[in-house]
Short mmCIF file of C-alpha atoms in Angstrom, two decimals:
data_model
loop_
_atom_site.label_atom_id
_atom_site.label_comp_id
_atom_site.label_asym_id
_atom_site.label_seq_id
_atom_site.Cartn_x
_atom_site.Cartn_y
_atom_site.Cartn_z
CA MET F 229 137.23 152.37 134.95
CA ALA F 230 133.92 152.81 132.43
CA PRO F 231 133.04 156.27 131.49
CA THR F 232 130.39 157.88 133.00
CA THR F 233 126.92 158.62 130.94
CA MET F 234 124.83 161.50 130.99
CA ALA F 235 121.92 161.88 133.54
CA LYS F 236 118.72 162.09 132.05
CA LYS F 237 116.32 164.82 133.78
CA ALA F 238 112.64 165.76 133.43
CA LYS F 239 111.21 168.77 132.09
CA GLY F 240 110.26 171.34 134.03
CA LYS F 241 109.21 175.01 134.24
CA LYS F 242 110.85 177.59 136.30
CA PRO F 243 108.80 179.26 139.17
CA ALA F 244 107.67 182.29 138.43
CA ASP F 245 108.69 185.27 141.07
CA PRO F 246 106.22 186.35 143.62
CA SER F 247 107.83 190.04 143.30
CA GLU F 248 107.95 189.46 139.50
CA THR F 249 104.02 188.49 139.41
CA SER F 250 102.87 190.95 142.19
CA LYS F 251 104.56 193.78 139.63
CA LEU F 252 102.74 192.40 136.62
CA LEU F 253 99.38 192.32 138.39
CA ALA F 254 99.72 195.97 139.28
CA ALA F 255 100.96 196.98 136.50
CA LYS F 256 97.31 195.22 134.83
CA ILE F 257 94.92 196.62 137.53
CA SER F 258 96.87 200.04 136.51
CA GLN F 259 96.09 199.39 132.90
CA LEU F 260 92.56 198.80 133.55
CA GLU F 261 91.99 201.58 135.56
CA GLN F 262 93.35 203.81 132.96
CA ASP F 263 91.38 202.56 130.23
CA ALA F 264 88.21 202.79 132.22
CA ALA F 265 88.94 206.57 133.01
CA GLY F 266 89.93 207.18 129.51
CA GLU F 267 86.42 205.59 128.59
CA LYS F 268 84.59 207.47 130.90
CA ASP F 269 85.81 210.95 129.98
CA GLN F 270 85.78 209.53 126.52
CA GLU F 271 81.74 209.19 127.39
CA ALA F 272 81.62 212.83 128.77
CA GLU F 273 83.31 214.43 125.51
CA ILE F 274 81.11 212.46 123.65
CA GLU F 275 77.82 213.11 125.46
CA ARG F 276 78.83 217.35 125.43
CA GLU F 277 79.64 217.20 121.41
CA VAL F 278 75.97 215.72 121.36
CA LYS F 279 74.73 218.62 123.56
CA LYS F 280 76.69 221.41 121.31
CA ALA F 281 75.47 219.98 118.23
CA THR F 282 71.85 219.81 119.61
CA ARG F 283 71.91 223.12 121.02
CA ASP F 284 73.57 224.33 117.73
CA LEU F 285 70.54 223.15 115.71
CA ASN F 286 67.96 224.42 117.64
CA GLN F 287 69.61 227.47 117.84
CA LEU F 288 70.01 227.90 113.72
CA LEU F 289 66.56 226.74 113.66
CA ASN F 290 65.18 229.06 116.13
CA ASN F 291 66.98 232.44 113.96
CA ILE F 292 65.04 230.85 110.53
CA GLU F 293 61.41 231.89 110.47
CA SER F 294 59.95 230.61 107.21
CA PRO F 295 59.02 226.63 107.65
CA MET F 296 60.13 226.08 104.01
CA THR F 297 63.92 227.72 104.51
CA ARG F 298 64.06 225.13 108.06
CA LEU F 299 63.00 222.72 106.11
CA GLU F 300 65.85 222.94 103.50
CA THR F 301 68.18 224.07 106.49
CA VAL F 302 67.34 220.31 108.13
CA HIS F 303 67.87 218.62 104.74
CA LYS F 304 70.72 219.95 104.12
CA LYS F 305 71.85 219.92 107.96
CA TYR F 306 71.01 215.94 107.11
CA THR F 307 72.72 215.54 103.75
CA GLU F 308 75.83 216.59 105.46
CA LEU F 309 75.58 214.36 109.05
CA LEU F 310 74.79 211.50 106.06
CA ALA F 311 77.88 211.74 103.89
CA ASP F 312 79.90 211.79 107.51
CA MET F 313 78.29 208.74 108.58
CA LYS F 314 79.16 207.19 105.32
CA LYS F 315 82.91 208.67 105.54
CA LEU F 316 82.75 207.30 109.03
CA ASP F 317 81.78 203.93 107.88
CA ARG F 318 84.18 203.25 105.47
CA ASP F 319 86.94 204.27 107.67
CA TYR F 320 85.87 202.18 110.55
CA ALA F 321 85.62 199.52 107.64
CA LYS F 322 89.10 200.12 106.98
CA SER F 323 90.64 200.68 110.67
CA LYS F 324 88.43 197.11 111.11
CA LYS F 325 89.72 195.56 108.46
CA ARG F 326 93.38 196.80 109.65
CA ALA F 327 93.26 195.68 113.08
CA ASP F 328 92.07 192.11 112.25
CA GLN F 329 95.33 192.17 109.88
CA LEU F 330 97.37 193.90 113.02
CA GLN F 331 95.75 191.07 115.05
CA LYS F 332 96.45 187.94 113.24
CA ASP F 333 100.33 189.56 112.80
CA GLN F 334 100.11 189.53 117.00
CA ASP F 335 99.12 186.33 116.99
CA LYS F 336 101.47 185.39 114.45
CA GLY F 337 104.36 186.61 116.75
CA LYS F 338 103.15 185.89 119.95
CA SER F 339 103.24 182.23 118.17
CA GLU F 340 106.34 182.26 116.88
CA LEU F 341 107.50 183.90 120.26
CA SER F 342 106.12 181.05 122.54
CA LYS F 343 107.55 178.90 119.80
CA THR F 344 111.08 180.52 120.31
CA ALA F 345 110.87 180.50 124.23
CA THR F 346 109.89 177.08 124.00
CA MET F 347 113.43 176.51 122.28
CA LYS F 348 114.84 179.00 124.57
CA ASP F 349 113.96 176.72 127.34
CA LYS F 350 115.47 173.79 125.98
CA LEU F 351 117.85 175.22 125.13
CA GLU F 352 118.96 176.73 127.95
CA LYS F 353 117.87 173.83 130.16
CA LEU F 354 120.45 171.40 127.77
CA CYS F 355 123.15 174.12 128.59
CA ARG F 356 122.88 173.39 132.06
CA GLU F 357 122.70 169.91 131.39
CA LEU F 358 126.17 170.24 129.67
CA THR F 359 127.36 172.26 132.22
CA LYS F 360 126.98 169.99 135.06
CA GLU F 361 128.10 167.17 133.05
CA ASN F 362 131.80 169.59 132.43
CA LYS F 363 131.55 169.85 136.07
CA LYS F 364 131.24 166.20 136.93
CA VAL F 365 133.62 165.29 133.97
CA LYS F 366 136.33 167.77 135.86
CA ASP F 367 135.87 166.79 138.99
CA GLU F 368 136.14 162.84 137.57
CA ASN F 369 139.47 163.74 136.10
CA LYS F 370 140.21 165.75 139.25
CA ARG F 371 139.77 162.58 141.57
CA LEU F 372 141.41 160.49 139.32
CA GLU F 373 144.15 162.39 138.87
CA GLU F 374 144.12 162.51 143.17
CA ILE F 375 143.54 158.78 143.03
CA GLU F 376 146.93 158.09 140.80
CA LYS F 377 149.27 160.54 142.62
CA LYS F 378 148.03 158.48 146.36
CA ALA F 379 148.73 155.27 144.11
CA ARG F 380 151.90 156.12 143.02
CA GLY F 381 152.48 157.44 146.71
CA VAL F 382 151.06 154.28 147.91
CA VAL F 383 154.05 152.50 145.54
CA ASN F 384 156.87 154.60 146.45
CA ALA F 385 156.37 153.87 150.35
CA ARG F 386 156.19 150.43 149.67
CA LEU F 387 159.01 150.50 147.69
CA ASP F 388 161.09 152.18 149.90
CA SER F 389 159.75 149.90 152.66
CA LEU F 390 160.74 146.99 150.62
CA LEU F 391 164.28 148.03 150.41
CA PHE F 392 164.98 149.14 153.89
CA ASP F 393 163.58 145.98 154.93
CA ILE F 394 166.03 144.66 152.56
CA GLN F 395 168.70 146.06 153.94
CA ASP F 396 168.04 145.73 157.13
CA PHE F 397 167.91 141.76 156.74
CA VAL F 398 171.17 141.56 154.21
CA THR F 399 172.78 143.47 157.41
CA ALA F 400 171.25 141.36 159.94
CA ARG F 401 172.23 137.92 158.05
CA GLY F 402 176.27 139.26 157.04
CA ASP F 403 177.13 135.58 156.97
CA ALA F 404 179.03 134.13 153.40
CA ARG F 405 176.05 133.40 151.78
CA GLY F 406 175.59 137.14 151.77
CA GLU F 407 176.69 137.58 148.55
CA LYS F 408 174.80 134.92 146.70
CA ALA F 409 171.13 135.57 148.55
CA ASP F 410 172.36 139.31 147.18
CA ILE F 411 171.93 138.52 143.67
CA ASP F 412 169.29 136.42 144.04
CA LEU F 413 167.23 138.97 145.79
CA ASP F 414 169.05 141.36 143.56
CA ASP F 415 167.11 139.32 140.72
CA ALA F 416 164.28 139.07 142.83
CA LEU F 417 163.98 142.30 143.50
CA ARG F 418 164.14 143.53 139.78
CA ALA F 419 161.88 140.72 138.83
CA LYS F 420 159.45 142.34 141.52
CA ILE F 421 160.12 145.42 140.46
CA LYS F 422 159.69 145.04 136.92
CA THR F 423 156.08 143.17 137.92
CA ILE F 424 155.14 146.11 139.83
CA GLY F 425 157.09 148.40 137.30
CA GLU F 426 155.01 146.82 134.45
CA LYS F 427 151.46 147.03 136.10
CA PHE F 428 152.08 150.70 137.48
CA GLU F 429 153.34 151.35 133.58
CA ALA F 430 149.52 149.38 132.42
CA ARG F 431 147.41 151.13 135.02
CA GLU F 432 149.47 154.73 134.07
CA GLN F 433 148.28 153.79 130.10
CA HIS F 434 144.91 152.63 131.12
CA TYR F 435 144.35 156.11 133.20
CA LYS F 436 146.26 158.26 130.05
CA ALA F 437 143.62 156.24 128.13
CA LEU F 438 140.97 157.10 130.29
CA LEU F 439 141.83 160.62 130.45
CA ARG F 440 142.06 160.96 126.81
CA SER F 441 138.75 159.07 126.64
CA LYS F 442 137.18 162.31 128.86
CA ASP F 443 138.89 165.15 127.11
CA ALA F 444 137.97 164.03 123.46
CA GLU F 445 134.89 163.53 125.40
CA ILE F 446 135.09 166.82 127.13
CA GLN F 447 135.69 168.57 123.44
CA SER F 448 132.92 166.61 122.35
CA LEU F 449 130.62 168.41 125.16
CA THR F 450 132.37 171.98 125.03
CA ALA F 451 131.92 171.84 120.94
CA LYS F 452 128.50 171.57 121.06
CA TYR F 453 127.83 174.07 123.83
CA GLU F 454 129.16 176.52 122.05
CA GLU F 455 127.49 175.64 119.20
CA GLN F 456 124.06 174.81 121.71
CA ARG F 457 125.30 178.51 123.27
CA ARG F 458 125.62 180.29 119.86
CA GLY F 459 121.73 178.94 118.99
CA ALA F 460 120.41 179.99 121.64
CA GLU F 461 121.97 183.39 121.56
CA SER F 462 120.50 183.67 117.64
CA GLU F 463 117.68 182.20 119.51
CA ALA F 464 117.02 185.14 122.00
CA GLN F 465 117.82 187.83 119.78
CA ARG F 466 115.29 186.56 117.59
CA CYS F 467 112.86 186.53 120.96
CA ARG F 468 114.43 189.82 121.41
CA ALA F 469 112.83 191.21 118.58
CA LEU F 470 110.05 189.36 118.71
CA SER F 471 108.82 191.05 121.76
CA SER F 472 109.77 194.07 120.39
CA GLN F 473 107.68 193.93 117.26
CA VAL F 474 104.68 192.07 119.61
CA SER F 475 105.23 195.38 121.01
CA THR F 476 104.84 197.24 118.57
CA PHE F 477 102.08 195.43 117.35
CA SER F 478 100.16 195.51 120.90
CA GLN F 479 100.62 199.47 121.10
CA THR F 480 99.27 199.74 117.48
CA GLU F 481 96.54 197.75 118.56
CA ALA F 482 95.49 199.50 121.28
CA GLU F 483 95.68 202.90 119.54
CA LEU F 484 93.46 201.73 116.61
CA ARG F 485 90.99 199.96 119.08
CA SER F 486 90.83 203.79 120.56
CA GLN F 487 90.57 205.35 117.72
CA LEU F 488 87.66 202.97 116.56
CA ASN F 489 85.64 203.27 119.49
CA ILE F 490 86.04 207.03 118.86
CA TYR F 491 84.62 205.98 115.40
CA VAL F 492 82.18 204.02 117.44
CA GLU F 493 81.23 206.71 119.21
CA LYS F 494 81.27 209.24 116.67
CA PHE F 495 78.85 207.02 114.35
CA LYS F 496 76.26 206.90 118.01
CA GLN F 497 76.47 210.39 117.76
CA VAL F 498 75.56 211.12 114.07
CA GLU F 499 72.96 208.36 114.05
CA ASP F 500 71.23 210.00 117.35
CA THR F 501 71.65 213.63 115.30
CA LEU F 502 69.93 212.10 112.31
CA ASN F 503 67.60 210.29 114.10
CA ASN F 504 66.91 214.16 115.81
CA SER F 505 66.64 215.81 112.18
CA ASN F 506 64.26 212.92 111.63
CA GLU F 507 62.33 213.25 113.81
CA LEU F 508 62.65 217.58 112.89
CA PHE F 509 61.93 216.88 109.53
CA LEU F 510 58.60 214.95 110.19
CA THR F 511 57.52 217.51 112.21
CA PHE F 512 57.86 220.49 109.61
CA ARG F 513 56.44 218.05 107.07
CA LYS F 514 53.49 217.57 109.21
CA GLU F 515 53.31 221.49 109.91
CA MET F 516 53.31 221.79 105.96
CA GLU F 517 50.60 219.50 105.92
CA GLU F 518 48.31 221.03 108.33
CA MET F 519 49.34 224.34 107.07
CA ALA F 520 48.86 223.20 103.07
CA LYS F 521 45.26 222.35 103.97
CA LYS F 522 44.29 225.32 106.54
CA THR F 523 45.20 227.64 103.13
CA LYS F 524 43.03 225.38 101.24
CA ARG F 525 40.48 225.46 103.88
CA LEU F 526 40.95 229.78 103.75
CA GLU F 527 40.77 229.96 99.46
CA LYS F 528 37.72 227.72 99.48
CA GLU F 529 36.31 230.52 102.46
CA ASN F 530 37.16 233.36 101.45
CA MET F 531 35.73 232.22 97.50
CA THR F 532 32.53 231.69 99.54
CA LEU F 533 32.41 234.84 101.12
CA THR F 534 33.26 236.50 97.93
CA ARG F 535 30.45 234.92 96.30
CA LYS F 536 28.68 236.03 99.30
CA HIS F 537 29.30 239.56 98.76
CA GLU F 538 28.60 239.50 95.27
CA GLN F 539 25.35 238.44 96.17
CA THR F 540 25.03 240.66 99.13
CA ASN F 541 25.90 243.38 96.27
CA ARG F 542 23.41 242.50 93.63
CA ASN F 543 20.85 241.89 96.34
CA ILE F 544 21.41 245.86 97.61
CA LEU F 545 21.47 247.38 93.83
CA GLU F 546 18.43 245.59 93.52
CA MET F 547 16.56 247.12 96.80
CA ALA F 548 17.78 250.15 95.75
CA GLU F 549 16.27 250.35 92.52
CA GLU F 550 12.68 248.97 94.31
CA ARG F 551 13.74 251.54 96.48
CA THR F 552 13.71 253.82 93.45
CA ARG F 553 10.61 252.43 92.41
CA ASN F 554 8.68 252.81 95.47
CA ASN F 555 9.77 256.64 96.24
CA ASP F 556 8.70 257.64 92.47
CA GLU F 557 5.35 256.02 93.55
CA LEU F 558 4.99 257.83 96.48
CA GLU F 559 5.92 261.19 94.72
CA LYS F 560 3.24 260.18 91.86
CA TRP F 561 0.48 259.41 95.06
CA ARG F 562 1.56 262.73 96.69
CA LYS F 563 1.20 265.21 93.91
CA LYS F 564 -2.04 263.69 93.01
CA SER F 565 -3.19 264.60 96.75
CA ASN F 566 -2.13 268.09 96.24
CA ASN F 567 -4.00 268.40 92.87
CA LEU F 568 -7.57 267.05 95.10
CA GLU F 569 -6.62 269.15 98.13
CA ALA F 570 -6.16 272.46 95.30
CA LEU F 571 -8.99 271.42 93.49
CA CYS F 572 -11.44 270.93 96.64
CA ARG F 573 -10.10 274.68 97.44
CA ARG F 574 -10.81 276.18 94.68
CA MET F 575 -14.20 274.49 94.49
CA GLN F 576 -14.82 275.37 97.85
CA GLU F 577 -13.77 278.96 97.21
CA GLN F 578 -16.15 279.67 94.05
CA GLY F 579 -19.68 280.98 95.07
CA ARG F 580 -22.21 279.08 93.42
CA GLY F 581 -25.57 279.88 95.47
CA GLN F 582 -27.05 277.43 98.06
CA ALA F 583 -28.30 274.64 96.00
CA LEU F 584 -24.68 274.83 94.81
CA ALA F 585 -23.38 275.24 98.10
CA GLY F 586 -25.00 271.84 99.22
CA GLU F 587 -23.59 270.43 96.19
CA LEU F 588 -20.83 271.49 96.63
CA ASP F 589 -20.95 270.27 100.40
CA ALA F 590 -22.48 266.44 99.46
CA VAL F 591 -19.34 267.14 97.13
CA ASP F 592 -16.94 267.96 99.99
CA ASP F 593 -18.04 265.43 101.58
CA GLU F 594 -17.45 263.05 99.14
CA GLY F 595 -14.28 264.60 98.09
CA THR F 596 -13.35 264.78 102.25
CA GLU F 597 -14.01 261.04 102.43
CA MET F 598 -12.23 260.41 98.94
CA THR F 599 -9.34 262.57 100.11
CA ARG F 600 -9.45 260.82 103.54
CA GLU F 601 -9.27 257.18 101.89
CA ASN F 602 -7.18 258.50 99.39
CA MET F 603 -4.66 259.93 102.57
CA THR F 604 -5.80 256.76 104.20
CA ILE F 605 -4.16 254.43 100.99
CA ILE F 606 -1.31 256.81 100.78
CA ILE F 607 -0.41 256.88 104.78
CA THR F 608 -0.65 253.18 104.94
CA ILE F 609 1.10 252.86 101.72
CA THR F 610 3.91 255.23 102.95
CA THR F 611 3.73 253.04 106.35
CA ILE F 612 4.34 250.10 104.33
CA THR F 613 7.04 251.39 102.14
CA ILE F 614 8.58 252.76 105.23
CA MET F 615 8.85 249.54 107.17
CA ARG F 616 10.17 247.80 103.89
CA ASN F 617 12.85 250.28 103.01
CA ILE F 618 13.53 249.93 106.74
CA ASN F 619 14.08 246.18 106.57
CA ILE F 620 15.99 246.23 103.36
CA HIS F 621 18.09 248.42 105.50
CA GLN F 622 18.74 246.18 108.61
CA GLN F 623 18.78 243.24 106.39
CA THR F 624 21.31 244.92 103.90
CA GLU F 625 23.38 245.86 106.98
CA LEU F 626 23.06 242.39 108.62
CA LEU F 627 24.61 241.35 104.63
CA THR F 628 27.14 243.64 104.45
CA VAL F 629 28.56 243.26 108.30
CA SER F 630 27.81 239.32 108.03
CA PRO F 631 30.88 238.42 106.09
CA PHE F 632 33.04 240.31 108.27
CA LEU F 633 32.39 238.39 111.62
CA ASP F 634 32.48 235.09 109.69
CA HIS F 635 35.79 235.97 108.35
CA ARG F 636 36.57 237.15 111.94
CA HIS F 637 35.24 234.45 113.60
CA HIS F 638 37.66 232.10 110.91
CA GLN F 639 40.64 233.94 111.87
CA ARG F 640 40.37 233.46 115.60
#
């Protein structure tokens, strides 16, 4: 009987368990929900930190009255935030580099894990085939033993039946030729039994050789199975180690990505704060420029008012001198008028006769006319002087008051 050959089977994957797939999907959904909730919490926390930083900055600037001090404070805050931003940039670059390296290691581990899983599937498949082949060989040996046992039983039954038939035949014949016939029959039976025994021995030798070949094949397959089993166990152990390493890398990557997201949000926060600080800095700078322009304009107005005030003082001094001269001239004219009146009275009091009286009357008339003319002149001069003094006084008051009015107008 020829030995059986191993059957070749096509490669196939083990079908996935529906319960296991649903568990994986549920775990993935819960993980995504947790990630979304974590991102919302991080965004809310970042928004609170931005509001707090803006509120603190506004409160700090409101407590400072001097624009220069505000500008210095904003500049200092800007410098600190710029230093923090540069530090976050360096940390971000380091974390990104580390995350890329971990991603490469993780990809490498996943590739090795995939190769190991493929090798494990092949070894498991080979082990299953070897187990099936071993079982088939054992069944074949058992079947051959049963066939041999049945063949021996059949041969023994036939020999017993043949012996019984021969004995019956010998007993039935019972003649004189029985002894010779028995001898011939014995010889024939011996020859036949010898032939049957030789055939049986040859068949037994064939079965023994077949069993030895099957035993050798079983031992070879067993040794190969043990070798493959040990290799599968080592690969399974390595696969578990790689799985643990991959899970560690995945956890580290998740932590680094979370930290990286925090750094990115902080960088955005710092950038927003810097933009606000730049806007405040530009606003303060614009206010300072406007204040500088206003200060220059006020200095020019102050110089103009100072020149006007000095000119007014000079005009007042000149008017005071002119008034003094006018008063002196008026006093001189008053003295002349008083002297003429006194002269006229003395001349009237002296008695010089009628002619003299007539002459005096004529003189009085002339003197009266002269006196009247002088008085008219004096009154006119006095009136002009008074009006001039009044005008000068009003102009002086206007010149004195107008700079203050202009100054108050500019202040408004």
